[in-house]
Amino acid sequence: YFQTVSLLPMSAPLQPRLDRAMSSVTIPPPECMLRPLEVPFRYLFGPGPSNVPPRVLAAGGRGIIGHLHPEMYEIMNDIKKGIQYAFQTQNNMTIAMSGSGHAAMECAVFNTVEPGESVLVAVNGIWGERVAEIAERMGANVHIMVKAPGGVFSNGEIEKALAKHKPVLFFLTHGESSAGLAHPVDGIGDLCRKHNTLFLVDTVASLGASPIFMDQQNIDILYTGSQKALNAPPGTAPISFNERACQKMFNRKTKPVSYLFDMAHLSNYWGNDGQPARLYHHTGPVSGFFSLRESLAILAEKGLEESWRHHREVAGYLWKGLEDMGLKLFIQNKDLRLPSVTTIAIPEGYNWREMLQYIMKHHNMEMTGGLGPSTGGTMRVGLMGYNCQKTNADMALASLADALKNCKKSKA
């Protein structure tokens, strides 16, 4: 039933107070907020984010439900199974972070390392640099192995460093997108077990494009991002911890430095801790999880083997086209090239920024320069997931040919 409530006149002292409060707005509505949102269409042929397929966009546009509703838990359970398939793991402690790949990177370090403990980081591009800084910031004793962008660490070099520094954690990037390298992983997990070290691997740029087998390759912690070959919008980051990692993570002397990334809480939020109830920790990105679930469903429907084969085929087509044009690839060994992100040595005499600006202006297409230590040495072309098509490779090649023809070449 409805109850009628009479609205009595306001008491005299209250009315002026309300008037003053309502008249105290001195900053007017910004003009930009009174115009509709405009977003241009772009061909995102850089290292990510990639263009999102209509099916994933539609999933993200569905109506919101509560982050603690049973239906949301079901979707999170689906995401967990999808990640387990993509990672090729049976790990129970598998979740998606509420944040980009950096969130997973910090979660891995913050939960498994305590202040003063030794961490070993392989640096051959920007991602090793980032992990080293993250570990340093939280008080770890950080040791780095350094090679030029695109350099490969031999298992012998890694074992020597493990024996010398006795780290609790060793980090390696599988898909080093700043250099276009797919680093070999076989045998490194065995070495880490021999030296009682956790093996942490970054597959943000490689998952779905280049083979990785978490369980078979004895990887203790693996993470990726949503916005590369998975083709979901940026903002979620799958991560998985095996039993060895959990033993270290849940037997700490100190609490992790981040509350948001504390796996003691996140494991409960994802229903992985065996407790009957999931308690409130934070509000997860509901729409982001819808999109991630759909992107993982597309990968499951296609199949990992087919996805790997397809990326390799289209990458090979692009590589041949680039070489036929007279361009040199930054990673010379084909077997070490990352299929999702191709790096091109900057052609002699050309300004790479001018070329990329020309391509954006005249072809509405994003390609990028290097990143971190590879800046000034490479240009990067990414064809991932939904974008991984020969027709897109042809468009990328045509735009590069046009830039070579129309951008100024220095005489020096």
Coordinates of C-alpha atoms in Angstrom, one line a residue:
Y1 CA 0.0 0.0 0.0
F2 CA 1.0 3.6 -0.4
Q3 CA 1.1 6.0 2.5
T4 CA 0.4 9.7 1.9
V5 CA 2.9 11.9 3.5
S6 CA 2.0 15.6 3.9
L7 CA 4.9 17.9 3.0
L8 CA 4.9 20.5 5.8
P9 CA 6.3 24.0 5.2
M10 CA 10.0 24.2 6.0
S11 CA 10.9 25.9 9.3
A12 CA 12.1 29.4 8.7
P13 CA 15.8 28.8 9.9
L14 CA 16.3 25.8 7.6
Q15 CA 15.1 27.5 4.4
P16 CA 18.0 30.1 4.2
R17 CA 20.6 27.4 5.0
L18 CA 19.3 25.3 2.0
D19 CA 19.3 28.4 -0.2
R20 CA 22.8 29.2 0.7
A21 CA 24.0 25.6 0.1
M22 CA 22.3 25.5 -3.3
S23 CA 23.7 28.9 -4.3
S24 CA 27.2 28.0 -3.3
V25 CA 28.1 26.3 -6.6
T26 CA 30.7 28.6 -8.2
I27 CA 32.1 26.2 -10.8
P28 CA 29.7 25.8 -13.8
P29 CA 29.2 22.6 -15.7
P30 CA 32.1 22.1 -18.1
E31 CA 31.1 22.7 -21.7
C32 CA 32.7 19.4 -22.8
M33 CA 30.4 17.5 -20.5
L34 CA 27.4 19.0 -22.3
R35 CA 28.4 17.5 -25.6
P36 CA 28.0 13.9 -26.5
L37 CA 30.9 11.5 -26.3
E38 CA 32.8 11.1 -29.5
V39 CA 35.3 8.3 -30.1
P40 CA 37.0 7.9 -33.5
F41 CA 37.4 4.5 -35.2
R42 CA 41.0 3.5 -35.4
Y43 CA 42.8 0.4 -36.7
L44 CA 44.7 -0.6 -33.6
F45 CA 47.7 -2.3 -35.2
G46 CA 50.1 -1.5 -32.4
P47 CA 51.2 -3.6 -29.4
G48 CA 47.8 -3.3 -27.7
P49 CA 45.1 -2.6 -26.9
S50 CA 43.7 -4.3 -30.0
N51 CA 40.3 -3.8 -31.6
V52 CA 37.5 -5.5 -29.7
P53 CA 35.2 -7.8 -31.7
P54 CA 31.5 -6.8 -31.7
R55 CA 30.6 -9.9 -29.6
V56 CA 32.9 -8.8 -26.8
L57 CA 31.7 -5.2 -27.0
A58 CA 28.1 -6.5 -26.7
A59 CA 28.9 -8.6 -23.7
G60 CA 30.4 -5.6 -21.9
G61 CA 27.3 -3.5 -22.8
R62 CA 24.9 -5.8 -20.9
G63 CA 23.0 -4.6 -17.9
I64 CA 25.0 -4.5 -14.6
I65 CA 24.3 -7.0 -11.9
G66 CA 25.7 -6.9 -8.3
H67 CA 29.3 -7.9 -7.8
L68 CA 28.2 -10.3 -5.0
H69 CA 25.2 -11.8 -6.8
P70 CA 25.2 -15.6 -7.3
E71 CA 25.0 -15.0 -11.1
M72 CA 28.2 -13.0 -10.9
Y73 CA 29.9 -15.7 -9.0
E74 CA 28.9 -18.1 -11.8
I75 CA 30.4 -15.8 -14.4
M76 CA 33.6 -15.6 -12.3
N77 CA 33.7 -19.4 -12.1
D78 CA 33.4 -19.5 -15.9
I79 CA 36.3 -17.0 -16.2
K80 CA 38.4 -19.2 -13.9
K81 CA 37.8 -22.2 -16.1
G82 CA 38.5 -20.2 -19.2
I83 CA 41.9 -19.0 -17.7
Q84 CA 42.8 -22.5 -16.7
Y85 CA 42.3 -23.6 -20.3
A86 CA 44.2 -20.6 -21.8
F87 CA 47.1 -21.2 -19.3
Q88 CA 46.9 -25.0 -19.6
T89 CA 46.8 -25.4 -15.8
Q90 CA 44.7 -27.1 -13.2
N91 CA 45.6 -24.6 -10.5
N92 CA 42.8 -23.9 -8.2
M93 CA 44.3 -20.5 -7.3
T94 CA 43.3 -18.9 -10.6
I95 CA 41.6 -15.5 -10.8
A96 CA 41.3 -12.3 -12.8
M97 CA 42.7 -9.1 -11.3
S98 CA 40.6 -5.9 -11.2
G99 CA 43.1 -3.9 -13.2
S100 CA 45.5 -4.0 -16.1
G101 CA 48.5 -6.3 -16.6
H102 CA 50.4 -4.2 -14.1
A103 CA 47.9 -5.2 -11.4
A104 CA 48.8 -8.8 -11.9
M105 CA 52.5 -8.0 -12.0
E106 CA 52.2 -6.3 -8.6
C107 CA 50.0 -8.9 -7.2
A108 CA 52.5 -11.7 -8.0
V109 CA 55.4 -9.8 -6.5
F110 CA 53.6 -8.3 -3.5
N111 CA 52.1 -11.7 -2.4
T112 CA 55.2 -14.0 -2.8
V113 CA 58.0 -11.7 -1.7
E114 CA 58.7 -10.2 1.7
P115 CA 61.0 -7.2 2.5
G116 CA 64.6 -8.2 2.4
E117 CA 64.1 -11.4 0.3
S118 CA 66.2 -11.9 -2.8
V119 CA 64.5 -11.5 -6.2
L120 CA 66.1 -12.2 -9.6
V121 CA 64.8 -10.4 -12.7
A122 CA 65.7 -11.1 -16.3
V123 CA 65.8 -7.7 -18.1
N124 CA 65.8 -7.7 -21.9
G125 CA 63.1 -5.0 -22.4
I126 CA 60.7 -2.8 -20.4
W127 CA 58.8 -5.5 -18.5
G128 CA 61.8 -6.8 -16.6
E129 CA 62.6 -3.2 -15.7
R130 CA 59.1 -2.7 -14.3
V131 CA 59.2 -5.9 -12.2
A132 CA 62.6 -4.9 -10.8
E133 CA 61.3 -1.5 -9.8
I134 CA 58.1 -3.0 -8.2
A135 CA 60.2 -5.5 -6.2
E136 CA 62.6 -2.8 -5.1
R137 CA 59.8 -0.5 -4.0
M138 CA 58.4 -3.1 -1.7
G139 CA 61.8 -3.7 -0.1
A140 CA 63.1 -6.8 -1.9
N141 CA 66.8 -7.3 -2.5
V142 CA 66.7 -7.1 -6.3
H143 CA 69.3 -8.7 -8.6
I144 CA 69.0 -8.2 -12.4
M145 CA 70.4 -10.1 -15.4
V146 CA 70.6 -7.6 -18.3
K147 CA 70.7 -8.1 -22.1
A148 CA 70.0 -5.7 -24.9
P149 CA 66.3 -5.5 -26.1
G150 CA 65.4 -8.8 -27.7
G151 CA 68.4 -10.7 -26.0
V152 CA 67.9 -14.3 -24.9
F153 CA 69.0 -15.7 -21.6
S154 CA 70.4 -19.3 -21.8
N155 CA 69.4 -21.8 -19.2
G156 CA 73.0 -22.0 -18.2
E157 CA 73.1 -18.2 -17.5
I158 CA 69.9 -18.4 -15.5
E159 CA 71.1 -21.4 -13.4
K160 CA 74.4 -19.6 -12.6
A161 CA 72.4 -16.5 -11.4
L162 CA 70.0 -18.7 -9.4
A163 CA 72.9 -20.4 -7.6
K164 CA 74.6 -17.1 -6.9
H165 CA 71.7 -15.0 -5.7
K166 CA 69.4 -17.7 -4.2
P167 CA 66.2 -15.8 -5.0
V168 CA 62.8 -16.6 -3.7
L169 CA 61.4 -15.5 -7.1
F170 CA 62.7 -15.4 -10.7
F171 CA 60.9 -13.3 -13.3
L172 CA 61.0 -13.8 -17.0
T173 CA 58.9 -12.2 -19.8
H174 CA 57.6 -14.8 -22.3
G175 CA 56.2 -12.2 -24.7
E176 CA 58.5 -9.2 -24.6
S177 CA 56.4 -6.8 -26.6
S178 CA 58.9 -3.9 -26.4
A179 CA 61.3 -6.0 -28.5
G180 CA 59.0 -8.4 -30.3
L181 CA 60.6 -11.5 -28.6
A182 CA 59.0 -14.8 -27.6
H183 CA 61.5 -16.0 -25.0
P184 CA 62.1 -19.8 -24.7
V185 CA 60.7 -21.2 -21.4
D186 CA 61.5 -24.9 -21.5
G187 CA 63.6 -26.2 -18.7
I188 CA 63.7 -23.0 -16.7
G189 CA 60.9 -24.1 -14.3
D190 CA 62.9 -27.2 -13.5
L191 CA 66.0 -25.1 -12.7
C192 CA 63.8 -22.9 -10.4
R193 CA 62.6 -26.0 -8.5
K194 CA 66.1 -27.3 -8.1
H195 CA 67.1 -24.0 -6.5
N196 CA 63.9 -23.6 -4.5
T197 CA 62.8 -20.5 -6.4
L198 CA 59.4 -19.5 -7.7
F199 CA 59.2 -19.0 -11.4
L200 CA 57.1 -16.0 -12.5
V201 CA 56.3 -15.5 -16.2
D202 CA 54.6 -12.6 -18.0
T203 CA 52.5 -13.6 -21.0
V204 CA 50.6 -10.3 -21.5
A205 CA 51.6 -9.9 -25.1
S206 CA 51.9 -13.7 -26.0
L207 CA 48.9 -15.5 -24.5
G208 CA 46.7 -17.0 -27.2
A209 CA 49.4 -16.2 -29.9
S210 CA 52.4 -18.2 -28.8
P211 CA 52.3 -21.6 -27.0
I212 CA 52.7 -21.6 -23.2
F213 CA 52.0 -24.6 -20.9
M214 CA 51.9 -23.5 -17.2
D215 CA 51.8 -27.0 -15.7
Q216 CA 54.0 -28.8 -18.1
Q217 CA 56.6 -26.1 -18.0
N218 CA 56.6 -25.9 -14.2
I219 CA 55.7 -22.2 -14.1
D220 CA 54.7 -21.3 -10.6
I221 CA 53.0 -18.0 -11.3
L222 CA 51.6 -16.9 -14.7
Y223 CA 49.7 -13.8 -15.7
T224 CA 48.4 -12.0 -18.7
G225 CA 46.3 -9.0 -19.7
S226 CA 42.9 -8.8 -21.3
Q227 CA 43.6 -6.3 -24.1
K228 CA 46.1 -8.1 -26.4
A229 CA 45.3 -11.4 -28.2
L230 CA 42.3 -12.0 -25.9
N231 CA 40.7 -8.8 -27.5
A232 CA 38.8 -7.7 -24.4
P233 CA 39.0 -4.0 -23.3
P234 CA 41.9 -3.1 -21.0
G235 CA 41.2 -3.5 -17.2
T236 CA 41.3 -7.2 -16.2
A237 CA 44.3 -9.4 -15.8
P238 CA 44.2 -13.2 -15.4
I239 CA 46.7 -14.7 -13.0
S240 CA 47.3 -18.2 -11.6
F241 CA 49.4 -19.5 -8.7
N242 CA 50.3 -23.2 -8.3
E243 CA 50.6 -25.0 -5.0
R244 CA 54.3 -24.1 -4.5
A245 CA 53.4 -20.4 -4.9
C246 CA 50.5 -20.8 -2.5
Q247 CA 52.7 -22.4 0.1
K248 CA 55.0 -19.3 0.0
M249 CA 52.2 -16.8 -0.3
F250 CA 50.0 -18.0 2.5
N251 CA 52.8 -18.6 5.0
R252 CA 54.2 -15.1 5.2
K253 CA 55.6 -13.4 8.3
T254 CA 54.3 -10.0 7.1
K255 CA 51.2 -8.8 5.4
P256 CA 51.5 -7.9 1.6
V257 CA 52.0 -4.2 1.1
S258 CA 48.8 -3.9 -0.9
Y259 CA 45.3 -4.5 0.6
L260 CA 43.7 -4.5 -2.8
F261 CA 46.0 -7.1 -4.2
D262 CA 46.2 -9.3 -1.1
M263 CA 45.5 -12.9 -2.3
A264 CA 44.2 -13.9 1.2
H265 CA 41.2 -11.7 0.4
L266 CA 41.1 -12.2 -3.4
S267 CA 41.2 -16.0 -3.1
N268 CA 38.0 -15.7 -1.0
Y269 CA 36.4 -13.2 -3.5
W270 CA 37.0 -15.8 -6.3
G271 CA 35.8 -18.8 -4.2
N272 CA 39.2 -20.4 -4.1
D273 CA 39.8 -20.6 -0.4
G274 CA 37.4 -23.4 0.5
Q275 CA 35.2 -21.1 2.7
P276 CA 31.4 -21.4 2.4
A277 CA 30.9 -17.7 1.9
R278 CA 32.5 -15.1 -0.3
L279 CA 33.0 -11.9 1.7
Y280 CA 33.1 -8.3 0.4
H281 CA 36.6 -7.2 -0.4
H282 CA 36.3 -4.8 -3.3
T283 CA 33.8 -4.1 -6.1
G284 CA 35.1 -5.9 -9.2
P285 CA 34.7 -4.5 -12.7
V286 CA 31.4 -6.2 -13.5
S287 CA 31.3 -5.1 -17.2
G288 CA 35.0 -5.9 -17.6
F289 CA 34.4 -9.5 -16.3
F290 CA 31.5 -9.9 -18.8
S291 CA 33.9 -8.9 -21.6
L292 CA 36.7 -11.1 -20.3
R293 CA 34.4 -14.1 -20.1
E294 CA 33.2 -13.6 -23.7
S295 CA 36.8 -13.3 -25.0
L296 CA 37.8 -16.5 -23.2
A297 CA 34.8 -18.2 -24.7
I298 CA 35.9 -17.1 -28.2
L299 CA 39.4 -18.6 -27.5
A300 CA 37.9 -21.8 -26.2
E301 CA 35.6 -22.1 -29.3
K302 CA 38.5 -21.5 -31.6
G303 CA 40.9 -23.7 -29.7
L304 CA 44.4 -22.9 -28.5
E305 CA 46.2 -24.8 -31.1
E306 CA 44.3 -23.2 -33.9
S307 CA 44.8 -19.7 -32.4
W308 CA 48.6 -20.3 -32.1
R309 CA 48.7 -21.6 -35.7
H310 CA 46.7 -18.7 -37.1
H311 CA 48.8 -16.1 -35.4
R312 CA 52.0 -17.7 -36.7
E313 CA 50.6 -17.9 -40.2
V314 CA 49.5 -14.3 -40.4
A315 CA 52.8 -13.1 -38.7
G316 CA 54.8 -15.1 -41.3
Y317 CA 52.8 -13.4 -44.1
L318 CA 53.5 -9.9 -42.5
W319 CA 57.2 -10.7 -42.1
K320 CA 57.6 -11.7 -45.7
G321 CA 55.7 -8.6 -46.9
L322 CA 58.0 -6.4 -44.7
E323 CA 61.2 -8.0 -46.0
D324 CA 59.9 -7.8 -49.7
M325 CA 59.6 -4.1 -49.0
G326 CA 63.2 -3.9 -48.0
L327 CA 62.6 -3.5 -44.3
K328 CA 64.6 -5.4 -41.7
L329 CA 63.0 -7.2 -38.8
F330 CA 64.5 -6.4 -35.4
I331 CA 64.5 -10.1 -34.2
Q332 CA 66.4 -11.9 -36.8
N333 CA 65.8 -15.5 -35.7
K334 CA 62.2 -16.4 -36.9
D335 CA 61.8 -18.9 -34.1
L336 CA 62.3 -16.2 -31.5
R337 CA 59.8 -13.7 -33.0
L338 CA 56.6 -12.9 -31.1
P339 CA 53.7 -13.7 -33.5
S340 CA 51.5 -11.0 -32.0
V341 CA 53.9 -8.1 -32.1
T342 CA 56.4 -7.6 -34.9
T343 CA 59.3 -5.3 -34.4
I344 CA 60.8 -3.5 -37.4
A345 CA 64.3 -2.0 -37.4
I346 CA 63.8 1.7 -38.2
P347 CA 64.7 2.2 -41.9
E348 CA 67.9 4.2 -42.4
G349 CA 67.5 7.9 -42.9
Y350 CA 63.8 8.0 -41.7
N351 CA 62.4 9.7 -38.7
W352 CA 60.2 7.0 -37.0
R353 CA 58.0 9.5 -35.3
E354 CA 57.2 11.2 -38.6
M355 CA 56.4 7.9 -40.2
L356 CA 54.0 6.8 -37.4
Q357 CA 52.3 10.2 -37.4
Y358 CA 51.9 10.0 -41.2
I359 CA 50.3 6.6 -40.9
M360 CA 47.9 7.8 -38.2
K361 CA 46.9 10.9 -40.2
H362 CA 46.5 9.3 -43.6
H363 CA 45.5 5.7 -42.8
N364 CA 43.8 6.2 -39.4
M365 CA 46.0 3.4 -38.1
E366 CA 48.0 3.0 -34.9
M367 CA 51.5 1.6 -35.0
T368 CA 54.0 2.5 -32.4
G369 CA 57.7 3.0 -31.7
G370 CA 59.8 1.1 -29.2
L371 CA 59.2 1.2 -25.5
G372 CA 61.7 1.6 -22.7
P373 CA 65.1 0.4 -23.8
S374 CA 63.9 -0.3 -27.4
T375 CA 62.8 3.3 -27.9
G376 CA 64.4 4.8 -31.0
G377 CA 65.4 1.4 -32.3
T378 CA 62.2 -0.2 -33.5
M379 CA 58.7 0.3 -34.8
R380 CA 56.0 -2.1 -33.7
V381 CA 53.1 -3.7 -35.6
G382 CA 50.6 -5.8 -33.7
L383 CA 48.1 -8.1 -35.3
M384 CA 46.4 -10.0 -32.4
G385 CA 43.3 -12.1 -32.0
Y386 CA 40.4 -10.3 -33.9
N387 CA 42.9 -8.2 -35.8
C388 CA 45.0 -11.2 -36.8
Q389 CA 44.0 -11.3 -40.5
K390 CA 45.9 -11.3 -43.8
T391 CA 43.7 -8.4 -45.0
N392 CA 44.9 -6.4 -42.0
A393 CA 48.5 -7.3 -42.7
D394 CA 48.0 -6.0 -46.3
M395 CA 46.6 -2.7 -44.9
A396 CA 49.6 -2.4 -42.5
L397 CA 52.0 -3.1 -45.3
A398 CA 50.3 -0.6 -47.7
S399 CA 50.4 2.1 -45.0
L400 CA 54.1 1.5 -44.3
A401 CA 54.9 1.6 -48.1
D402 CA 53.0 4.9 -48.4
A403 CA 55.0 6.4 -45.4
L404 CA 58.3 5.3 -46.9
K405 CA 57.3 7.0 -50.2
N406 CA 56.0 10.3 -48.7
C407 CA 58.1 10.9 -45.5
K408 CA 61.3 12.8 -45.9
K409 CA 64.5 10.8 -45.9
S410 CA 67.6 12.4 -44.6
K411 CA 70.6 12.5 -46.9
A412 CA 73.1 11.6 -44.1

